[in-house]
XYZ file of N, CA and C in Angstrom:
696
model
N 42.311 156.546 -100.632
C 42.032 155.538 -99.458
C 40.902 155.689 -99.276
N 40.508 154.041 -99.019
C 39.129 153.830 -98.533
C 38.373 154.624 -97.958
N 37.396 154.940 -98.222
C 36.630 155.710 -96.822
C 35.710 154.952 -96.113
N 35.529 154.685 -95.186
C 34.676 153.894 -93.852
C 33.876 154.697 -92.870
N 32.436 154.894 -93.445
C 31.924 155.304 -92.429
C 31.619 155.712 -91.221
N 31.541 156.794 -90.514
C 31.420 157.104 -88.895
C 30.956 155.542 -88.296
N 30.808 154.925 -87.061
C 30.146 153.815 -86.589
C 30.141 152.950 -87.300
N 30.903 152.339 -88.395
C 31.135 150.914 -89.140
C 31.998 150.181 -88.456
N 32.524 148.998 -88.582
C 33.240 148.237 -88.035
C 35.017 148.873 -88.346
N 34.300 148.883 -90.127
C 35.934 149.314 -90.455
C 36.482 150.539 -89.975
N 35.286 151.231 -89.681
C 36.117 152.856 -89.034
C 37.013 152.567 -88.401
N 36.536 151.430 -86.750
C 37.117 151.906 -86.153
C 38.296 150.962 -85.949
N 38.235 149.859 -87.010
C 39.845 149.302 -87.219
C 41.442 150.206 -87.384
N 42.567 149.624 -86.967
C 43.625 150.618 -87.993
C 43.746 149.891 -89.093
N 44.915 150.930 -89.591
C 44.886 150.257 -91.082
C 45.534 148.795 -91.680
N 46.383 148.619 -89.970
C 46.813 146.780 -90.424
C 45.608 146.314 -90.204
N 44.987 146.273 -89.350
C 43.710 145.498 -88.971
C 42.871 145.397 -90.423
N 42.414 146.536 -90.915
C 41.709 146.446 -91.899
C 42.048 145.981 -92.968
N 43.737 146.345 -93.307
C 44.308 145.238 -94.639
C 43.921 143.646 -94.233
N 44.422 143.224 -92.907
C 44.415 141.717 -92.906
C 43.335 141.467 -92.866
N 42.104 142.296 -92.290
C 40.534 141.698 -92.734
C 39.958 141.700 -94.130
N 40.357 142.475 -94.750
C 39.888 142.602 -96.021
C 40.730 141.349 -97.046
N 42.343 141.070 -96.930
C 42.617 139.858 -96.826
C 42.356 138.530 -97.086
N 41.167 138.564 -95.589
C 40.626 136.789 -95.800
C 39.323 136.823 -96.592
N 38.937 138.089 -97.662
C 37.666 137.902 -98.170
C 37.626 137.948 -99.281
N 36.739 137.194 -100.198
C 37.143 136.960 -101.793
C 35.398 138.018 -102.040
N 36.158 139.352 -102.922
C 35.190 140.139 -103.308
C 33.976 139.721 -104.282
N 33.084 139.775 -103.884
C 31.507 139.877 -105.006
C 31.065 140.724 -105.320
N 30.095 141.076 -106.601
C 29.667 142.385 -106.900
C 28.106 141.522 -106.511
N 27.511 142.318 -105.865
C 26.181 142.479 -105.788
C 25.172 143.652 -106.794
N 24.401 143.763 -107.516
C 23.584 144.475 -107.998
C 22.576 144.440 -107.226
N 21.616 146.292 -107.158
C 20.790 146.101 -106.175
C 19.733 145.457 -106.590
N 19.295 145.011 -105.543
C 17.878 143.857 -105.462
C 18.431 142.253 -105.538
N 19.828 142.121 -105.487
C 20.399 141.078 -105.309
C 20.189 140.545 -104.118
N 20.055 139.384 -103.584
C 20.597 139.250 -102.252
C 22.068 138.376 -102.071
N 22.326 139.131 -100.613
C 23.309 138.084 -100.092
C 23.587 137.780 -99.410
N 22.492 137.494 -98.408
C 22.383 136.471 -97.698
C 20.969 135.847 -97.425
N 20.621 134.700 -97.178
C 19.278 134.643 -97.406
C 18.190 133.702 -96.257
N 17.475 134.444 -95.673
C 16.843 134.109 -94.191
C 16.278 132.688 -94.384
N 17.053 131.453 -93.430
C 16.719 130.594 -93.933
C 18.083 129.904 -93.769
N 19.132 130.153 -94.704
C 19.803 129.130 -94.668
C 20.748 128.061 -94.081
N 20.381 127.219 -94.109
C 20.829 126.075 -93.213
C 22.056 126.083 -92.538
N 23.411 126.732 -93.403
C 24.529 126.887 -93.329
C 25.588 127.778 -93.476
N 25.177 128.533 -92.173
C 26.033 129.725 -92.050
C 27.740 129.860 -91.780
N 28.112 129.405 -93.202
C 29.767 129.435 -93.286
C 30.171 130.233 -93.456
N 30.003 131.707 -93.554
C 30.433 132.876 -94.019
C 29.888 134.029 -93.292
N 31.128 135.439 -93.557
C 30.429 136.703 -93.208
C 30.301 137.166 -94.647
N 30.098 138.498 -94.555
C 30.558 139.389 -95.378
C 30.677 140.895 -94.927
N 31.757 141.856 -95.517
C 31.676 143.163 -95.473
C 31.609 143.883 -96.568
N 31.036 144.991 -96.707
C 30.499 145.419 -97.267
C 31.113 146.889 -97.861
N 31.473 146.747 -99.333
C 31.686 147.957 -99.248
C 30.974 148.304 -101.075
N 31.095 149.925 -101.194
C 30.573 150.149 -102.567
C 31.067 149.984 -103.817
N 30.319 149.430 -104.492
C 30.792 149.281 -106.119
C 31.507 150.534 -106.560
N 30.889 151.519 -106.380
C 31.300 152.847 -107.004
C 32.039 153.805 -105.962
N 33.118 154.284 -106.712
C 33.796 155.205 -105.992
C 33.390 156.316 -105.335
N 33.296 157.089 -104.459
C 32.669 157.956 -103.685
C 31.429 157.687 -103.049
N 30.490 156.469 -103.250
C 29.602 156.359 -102.915
C 29.610 155.712 -101.487
N 28.442 155.400 -100.712
C 28.471 154.448 -99.659
C 27.414 153.509 -100.354
N 27.925 151.971 -99.940
C 26.906 151.060 -100.188
C 25.752 151.151 -98.941
N 24.960 150.482 -99.748
C 23.751 150.226 -98.639
C 23.128 148.903 -98.787
N 22.902 148.595 -97.891
C 21.808 147.615 -98.032
C 21.027 147.118 -96.851
N 20.331 146.577 -97.366
C 18.830 146.327 -95.988
C 18.446 144.832 -95.616
N 18.139 144.896 -94.277
C 18.443 143.552 -93.114
C 16.445 143.635 -93.026
N 16.095 142.360 -93.922
C 14.689 141.859 -93.371
C 14.318 140.488 -93.038
N 13.027 140.559 -92.282
C 12.915 139.288 -91.963
C 11.227 138.507 -92.282
N 11.028 137.778 -92.990
C 10.152 137.056 -93.247
C 9.579 136.696 -91.562
N 7.993 137.103 -91.272
C 7.520 136.679 -90.189
C 6.514 135.317 -90.285
N 7.126 134.670 -91.546
C 5.963 133.273 -91.814
C 4.540 134.028 -92.102
N 3.815 135.294 -91.871
C 2.749 135.034 -92.281
C 2.588 136.057 -93.457
N 4.064 136.320 -94.321
C 3.773 136.682 -95.994
C 4.306 138.579 -95.237
N 4.573 138.917 -94.050
C 4.358 140.139 -93.783
C 6.320 140.403 -93.273
N 6.514 141.137 -94.443
C 8.177 141.357 -94.454
C 8.711 142.563 -93.469
N 9.803 142.210 -92.749
C 9.953 143.487 -91.826
C 11.380 143.443 -91.737
N 11.527 145.477 -92.032
C 12.804 145.902 -91.994
C 13.496 145.870 -90.967
N 14.843 145.245 -90.708
C 15.219 145.114 -88.943
C 16.010 145.932 -89.225
N 16.902 146.321 -90.426
C 17.948 147.679 -90.218
C 18.672 147.399 -91.293
N 19.595 148.976 -91.655
C 20.135 149.141 -92.635
C 21.865 148.568 -92.672
N 22.166 148.346 -93.614
C 23.549 148.557 -93.610
C 24.587 148.855 -94.532
N 25.586 149.403 -94.028
C 26.479 150.506 -95.150
C 27.610 149.983 -95.494
N 28.538 150.639 -96.074
C 30.149 150.612 -96.538
C 30.794 150.071 -95.128
N 31.427 149.191 -94.863
C 32.442 149.225 -93.778
C 31.829 147.925 -92.656
N 30.414 147.919 -92.590
C 29.226 147.068 -92.106
C 30.112 145.259 -92.045
N 29.434 144.683 -91.466
C 29.568 143.319 -91.381
C 28.143 142.735 -91.349
N 28.105 141.900 -92.383
C 26.489 140.954 -91.949
C 26.773 139.508 -92.011
N 26.183 138.799 -91.259
C 25.930 137.286 -91.246
C 26.931 136.839 -90.330
N 27.393 137.964 -89.266
C 28.200 137.141 -88.309
C 27.580 136.743 -87.186
N 26.353 137.062 -87.183
C 25.089 136.146 -85.904
C 25.300 135.144 -86.634
N 25.052 134.496 -87.260
C 24.601 133.000 -87.934
C 26.247 132.337 -87.792
N 27.623 132.593 -87.965
C 28.637 132.180 -87.918
C 29.056 132.056 -86.339
N 28.872 132.841 -85.422
C 29.100 133.181 -83.913
C 27.703 132.293 -83.842
N 26.817 132.123 -83.466
C 25.901 131.376 -82.969
C 25.353 129.766 -84.007
N 26.318 129.852 -84.681
C 26.076 128.066 -85.551
C 24.499 128.022 -85.892
N 23.705 129.025 -86.063
C 22.248 128.504 -86.349
C 22.263 129.183 -87.325
N 21.250 128.707 -88.392
C 20.452 129.299 -89.554
C 20.667 130.632 -89.906
N 20.358 130.784 -91.387
C 20.405 133.153 -90.785
C 18.733 132.933 -90.227
N 18.695 134.143 -89.694
C 17.913 134.504 -89.365
C 17.082 136.029 -89.974
N 17.671 136.445 -91.293
C 17.443 137.672 -91.897
C 17.947 137.319 -92.889
N 17.191 138.377 -94.017
C 18.042 138.344 -95.589
C 18.357 139.438 -95.770
N 19.328 139.843 -96.628
C 20.391 141.006 -96.698
C 20.251 140.924 -98.155
N 19.740 142.209 -98.380
C 19.630 142.553 -100.111
C 20.381 143.838 -100.138
N 21.102 143.977 -101.648
C 21.398 144.732 -101.691
C 20.728 146.202 -102.516
N 20.860 147.581 -101.583
C 19.834 148.453 -101.722
C 20.552 149.897 -103.070
N 21.923 149.255 -103.607
C 22.731 149.992 -104.134
C 23.848 148.908 -104.849
N 24.580 149.282 -105.653
C 25.830 147.956 -106.544
C 26.578 148.151 -105.319
N 26.985 147.311 -104.796
C 27.766 147.013 -103.462
C 29.110 145.559 -103.850
N 29.942 145.435 -103.369
C 31.038 144.191 -103.303
C 31.111 144.142 -102.194
N 30.745 142.482 -101.930
C 30.641 142.215 -100.621
C 31.854 141.167 -100.158
N 32.809 141.506 -99.677
C 34.009 140.731 -99.512
C 33.228 139.568 -98.789
N 33.418 137.972 -99.368
C 33.265 136.872 -98.639
C 34.180 136.457 -97.738
N 34.146 136.198 -96.465
C 35.207 135.553 -95.575
C 34.380 133.997 -94.917
N 35.320 133.423 -95.056
C 34.915 132.009 -94.584
C 34.827 132.147 -92.994
N 33.840 131.586 -92.283
C 33.749 131.590 -91.375
C 34.721 131.136 -90.120
N 35.321 130.155 -90.759
C 36.919 129.525 -89.794
C 37.553 130.863 -89.887
N 37.580 131.254 -90.763
C 38.620 132.148 -90.914
C 38.423 133.419 -90.450
N 36.964 134.095 -90.375
C 36.680 135.164 -89.677
C 36.727 134.592 -87.847
N 36.531 133.839 -87.476
C 36.955 133.156 -85.833
C 38.476 133.423 -85.843
N 39.153 132.261 -86.781
C 40.566 132.624 -86.224
C 41.023 134.090 -86.312
N 40.393 134.900 -87.041
C 41.285 136.390 -86.981
C 40.812 136.881 -85.519
N 39.444 136.501 -84.864
C 39.262 137.322 -84.140
C 40.279 136.660 -82.984
N 40.344 135.400 -82.607
C 41.388 134.733 -81.877
C 42.759 135.591 -82.106
N 42.999 136.034 -83.193
C 44.442 136.628 -83.378
C 44.224 137.939 -82.825
N 43.526 138.140 -82.758
C 42.845 139.959 -82.024
C 42.079 140.111 -81.401
N 42.138 139.652 -80.213
C 40.998 139.830 -79.228
C 40.092 141.514 -79.211
N 41.506 142.407 -79.342
C 40.107 143.619 -79.360
C 39.483 144.230 -80.609
N 39.811 143.058 -81.518
C 38.739 143.292 -82.674
C 37.599 142.241 -82.291
N 37.589 141.658 -81.384
C 36.421 140.991 -80.954
C 35.545 141.705 -80.362
N 36.649 142.497 -79.070
C 35.493 143.784 -78.787
C 34.867 144.558 -79.387
N 35.621 145.177 -80.604
C 34.650 146.071 -81.688
C 33.334 145.460 -81.965
N 33.816 143.872 -82.661
C 32.947 143.383 -82.898
C 31.550 142.945 -81.996
N 31.892 143.136 -80.363
C 30.628 142.742 -79.512
C 30.068 144.172 -79.416
N 31.182 145.663 -79.525
C 30.260 146.580 -79.283
C 29.273 146.871 -80.516
N 29.751 146.290 -81.659
C 28.756 146.277 -83.044
C 27.322 145.961 -82.443
N 27.709 144.393 -82.072
C 26.282 144.016 -82.321
C 25.455 144.561 -80.915
N 26.654 145.110 -80.402
C 25.050 145.727 -79.001
C 24.756 146.895 -79.490
N 25.128 148.001 -80.212
C 24.229 149.333 -80.609
C 23.336 148.705 -81.908
N 23.463 147.411 -82.198
C 22.503 146.670 -82.937
C 21.150 146.618 -82.588
N 21.654 146.152 -81.464
C 20.503 146.029 -80.618
C 19.655 146.813 -79.937
N 20.378 148.044 -79.640
C 20.394 148.835 -79.218
C 19.256 150.015 -79.921
N 19.600 149.827 -81.630
C 18.893 150.340 -82.334
C 17.797 149.851 -82.368
N 17.282 148.376 -82.431
C 16.227 147.545 -82.738
C 15.746 147.855 -81.834
N 16.134 148.063 -80.429
C 14.920 148.626 -78.926
C 14.538 150.148 -79.071
N 15.191 150.893 -79.737
C 14.831 152.154 -79.991
C 13.980 152.435 -80.758
N 13.509 151.224 -81.494
C 12.473 151.409 -82.625
C 10.739 150.789 -81.724
N 11.386 149.817 -80.983
C 10.442 149.220 -80.217
C 9.702 149.937 -79.412
N 10.502 151.266 -78.215
C 10.273 152.337 -77.980
C 9.443 153.113 -78.318
N 9.819 153.796 -79.747
C 9.287 154.555 -80.239
C 8.010 154.303 -80.465
N 7.562 152.902 -81.279
C 6.565 152.594 -81.542
C 5.266 152.726 -80.411
N 5.921 152.168 -79.483
C 5.233 152.187 -78.448
C 4.367 153.671 -77.510
N 5.820 154.750 -78.031
C 5.576 155.820 -77.155
C 4.513 156.910 -78.422
N 4.960 157.016 -79.873
C 5.024 157.474 -80.692
C 4.235 157.306 -81.641
N 3.571 158.353 -82.309
C 2.705 158.127 -83.662
C 3.269 158.438 -84.854
N 2.762 157.649 -86.124
C 3.486 157.394 -87.724
C 4.434 158.975 -87.800
N 4.061 159.983 -87.598
C 4.662 161.264 -87.873
C 5.998 161.488 -87.276
N 5.907 161.432 -85.659
C 6.889 161.456 -84.666
C 8.523 160.383 -84.945
N 7.754 158.871 -85.475
C 8.379 157.877 -85.619
C 9.100 158.083 -86.527
N 8.753 158.148 -87.653
C 9.053 158.557 -89.213
C 10.063 160.002 -88.787
N 10.052 160.458 -88.240
C 10.787 162.129 -87.947
C 11.891 161.518 -87.271
N 12.330 161.149 -86.204
C 12.804 160.247 -85.360
C 13.964 159.094 -86.116
N 13.204 158.461 -87.204
C 13.805 157.785 -87.576
C 15.062 158.215 -88.566
N 14.330 159.123 -89.451
C 15.112 159.950 -90.481
C 16.577 160.900 -89.951
N 16.160 161.479 -88.761
C 17.300 161.900 -87.658
C 18.102 161.105 -87.742
N 17.864 159.768 -86.832
C 18.476 159.235 -86.457
C 19.824 158.518 -87.887
N 19.572 158.231 -88.888
C 19.859 157.740 -89.756
C 20.805 158.972 -90.666
N 20.033 159.874 -90.578
C 20.937 161.155 -91.125
C 22.223 161.585 -89.703
N 21.625 161.269 -88.780
C 23.206 161.347 -87.913
C 24.334 160.087 -88.309
N 23.907 159.020 -88.643
C 24.717 157.887 -88.475
C 25.215 157.802 -90.226
N 24.889 158.418 -91.077
C 25.086 158.565 -92.420
C 24.500 159.228 -93.287
N 24.778 160.575 -92.568
C 24.175 161.372 -93.841
C 25.172 162.428 -94.258
N 25.300 162.801 -95.440
C 26.089 163.716 -96.063
C 25.818 165.041 -96.218
N 26.970 165.911 -95.904
C 26.163 167.508 -96.375
C 26.911 167.702 -97.693
N 25.386 168.637 -98.198
C 25.423 168.584 -99.186
C 24.905 170.140 -99.524
N 25.445 170.396 -100.608
C 25.255 172.274 -101.033
C 23.799 172.164 -100.429
N 22.281 171.768 -101.201
C 21.417 171.623 -101.299
C 20.681 171.608 -99.640
N 21.636 170.755 -98.703
C 21.002 169.923 -97.550
C 21.730 168.541 -97.076
N 21.496 167.794 -95.604
C 21.675 167.103 -95.502
C 21.487 165.684 -96.231
N 21.996 164.965 -97.199
C 21.030 163.702 -97.711
C 21.315 162.777 -97.067
N 20.571 161.809 -96.934
C 20.124 160.841 -95.710
C 21.307 159.884 -95.916
N 21.962 159.777 -96.893
C 23.030 158.601 -96.919
C 23.142 157.714 -97.284
N 21.764 156.776 -97.314
C 21.188 155.477 -97.785
C 20.076 155.513 -98.757
N 20.081 154.697 -99.216
C 19.220 154.578 -100.933
C 18.025 153.981 -99.814
N 16.787 154.623 -99.713
C 15.574 154.033 -98.954
C 14.659 154.761 -99.782
N 13.463 153.608 -99.973
C 11.943 153.800 -100.702
C 11.345 153.977 -99.323
N 10.140 154.865 -99.750
C 9.828 155.537 -98.606
C 8.715 154.286 -98.127
N 8.183 153.031 -98.653
C 7.940 151.538 -98.406
C 8.841 151.671 -97.531
N 10.460 151.129 -97.937
C 11.416 150.952 -96.846
C 11.034 151.595 -95.114
N 11.028 152.589 -95.749
C 11.111 153.452 -94.135
C 10.046 153.481 -93.103
N 8.655 153.802 -93.793
C 7.646 152.665 -93.343
C 7.900 151.305 -92.446
N 8.314 150.257 -93.343
C 8.760 149.034 -92.600
C 9.532 149.351 -91.346
N 10.554 150.365 -91.432
C 11.506 150.448 -90.392
C 10.960 150.596 -88.740
N 9.817 151.835 -89.627
C 8.905 152.503 -88.070
C 7.778 152.047 -87.614
N 7.530 150.089 -88.665
C 6.296 149.354 -88.076
C 5.053 149.782 -89.191
N 5.037 151.009 -90.050
C 3.753 151.832 -89.963
C 3.403 151.502 -91.377
N 1.999 151.575 -91.727
C 1.538 151.275 -93.310
C 1.718 152.548 -94.315
N 1.475 151.573 -95.494
C 2.363 152.448 -96.673
C 1.133 154.095 -96.572
N -0.131 154.169 -96.531
C -1.043 155.073 -96.541
C -0.566 156.333 -95.286
N -0.244 155.842 -94.170
C 0.181 156.487 -92.614
C 1.380 157.278 -93.128
N 2.259 156.930 -93.834
C 3.717 156.710 -93.552
C 3.782 157.869 -95.094
N 3.259 157.649 -96.321
C 2.664 159.049 -96.991
C 1.970 160.081 -96.633
N 1.192 159.944 -95.878
C 0.514 161.363 -95.277
C 2.048 162.299 -94.632
N 2.049 161.331 -94.064
C 3.357 161.993 -92.479
C 4.429 162.715 -93.864
N 5.131 161.864 -94.770
C 6.366 162.335 -95.740
C 5.661 163.594 -96.234
N 4.620 163.666 -96.606
C 4.016 164.757 -97.505
C 3.511 165.939 -96.303
N 3.585 165.699 -95.288
C 3.682 166.584 -94.824
C 5.103 167.474 -94.244
N 6.039 166.438 -93.964
C 7.361 166.866 -93.980
C 7.792 167.695 -95.668
N 7.692 167.132 -96.327
C 7.696 167.727 -97.763
C 7.328 169.130 -97.525
N 5.978 169.332 -97.654
C 4.968 170.533 -97.674
C 5.231 171.408 -96.487
N 6.037 170.797 -95.277
C 6.781 171.896 -94.232
C 8.064 172.609 -95.072
N 8.710 172.169 -95.767
C 9.931 172.358 -96.337
C 10.875 171.477 -95.478
N 10.835 170.371 -94.689
C 11.635 169.760 -93.656
C 12.573 169.114 -94.345
N 11.905 168.570 -95.920
C 12.720 167.594 -96.559
C 12.401 167.849 -98.622
N 13.209 167.350 -98.710
C 12.865 166.983 -100.072
C 13.281 165.452 -100.753
N 12.606 165.038 -101.357
C 12.494 163.777 -101.878
C 12.374 163.410 -103.533
N 13.437 162.167 -103.732
C 12.720 162.246 -105.459
C 13.700 160.219 -105.136
N 13.571 159.776 -106.416
C 13.645 158.440 -106.109
C 14.279 157.835 -105.289
N 14.420 157.251 -104.475
C 15.098 156.217 -103.220
C 16.407 157.456 -102.816
N 15.709 158.722 -102.811
C 17.089 159.675 -102.512
C 16.355 160.711 -101.192
N 16.816 160.927 -100.205
C 15.952 161.951 -99.352
C 16.866 163.398 -99.055
N 16.764 164.393 -98.721
C 17.751 165.281 -98.742
C 17.021 166.279 -97.317
N 17.349 166.425 -96.387
C 17.153 167.167 -94.887
C 17.154 168.851 -95.490
N 15.982 169.563 -95.187
C 16.523 171.231 -95.849
C 15.974 172.156 -94.613
N 15.728 171.130 -93.501
C 15.331 172.394 -92.273
C 15.681 171.109 -91.177
N 17.364 170.861 -90.594
C 17.236 170.108 -89.703
C 16.786 170.433 -87.915
N 16.739 171.925 -88.320
C 16.091 172.251 -86.877
C 14.836 172.110 -86.550
N 14.295 172.099 -87.541
C 12.625 172.041 -87.557
C 12.129 170.483 -87.331
N 13.049 169.744 -87.977
C 12.928 167.668 -87.933
C 13.222 167.834 -86.712
N 14.614 168.221 -85.655
C 14.384 168.370 -84.341
C 13.384 167.920 -83.696
N 12.700 169.468 -83.619
C 11.451 169.728 -82.888
C 10.446 168.703 -83.559
N 10.231 168.228 -84.835
C 9.578 167.307 -84.513
C 9.636 165.515 -84.119
N 10.645 166.034 -83.830
C 10.674 164.181 -82.974
C 10.461 164.149 -81.826
N 9.942 165.352 -80.781
C 9.700 165.462 -79.803
C 7.838 165.018 -80.058
N 7.252 164.429 -79.059
C 5.832 164.500 -78.846
C 5.340 165.646 -78.501
N 5.818 166.241 -77.831
C 5.181 167.855 -77.358
C 4.949 168.428 -78.574
């Protein structure tokens, strides 16, 4: 049976609804670095449901926006069971962000009309989609509040803690973050420059709070991480 991470749209649907929803889509594979949705696309006529291309792992995709000044902002992370592209279909406007696969991903491409008809037939799923959108708005608002209230080390500790709480996987050596992100991408999530993020990450490693390797992060001292999430 397919595992859908807690907090995703597919995790809150029952088996019948999941099967019906998946049947609407045409699976399309995206390798790491491939664009699933591109910002500025004027024809938002489909949504995508994400699933890992590898058994027993979680898909990871990043949502980014170019500010028009050459600066790219990381808006959020999406995983297996998440829906992307729904805002363009619901609002009928061009794509406002780019979605890029961070790991081998299967995206079920669902036509916009089929998606809207599915919601009409299943009003309770429309409520679940609305809750999903509200959760993403809350995430974005929290990042803005963190930026105004905390310095880089605290912002980094807080976003690592939140990501682990949403997607973390318990391993023998600690809590794997559960999503594949580079140090630079973590910096973009908290609005910090590479040098400042590098310094904060080095302090976390030297303090025994976490261990890192290529696009992998393991929390080894969650109690200490929780303490560091406060400015006190």
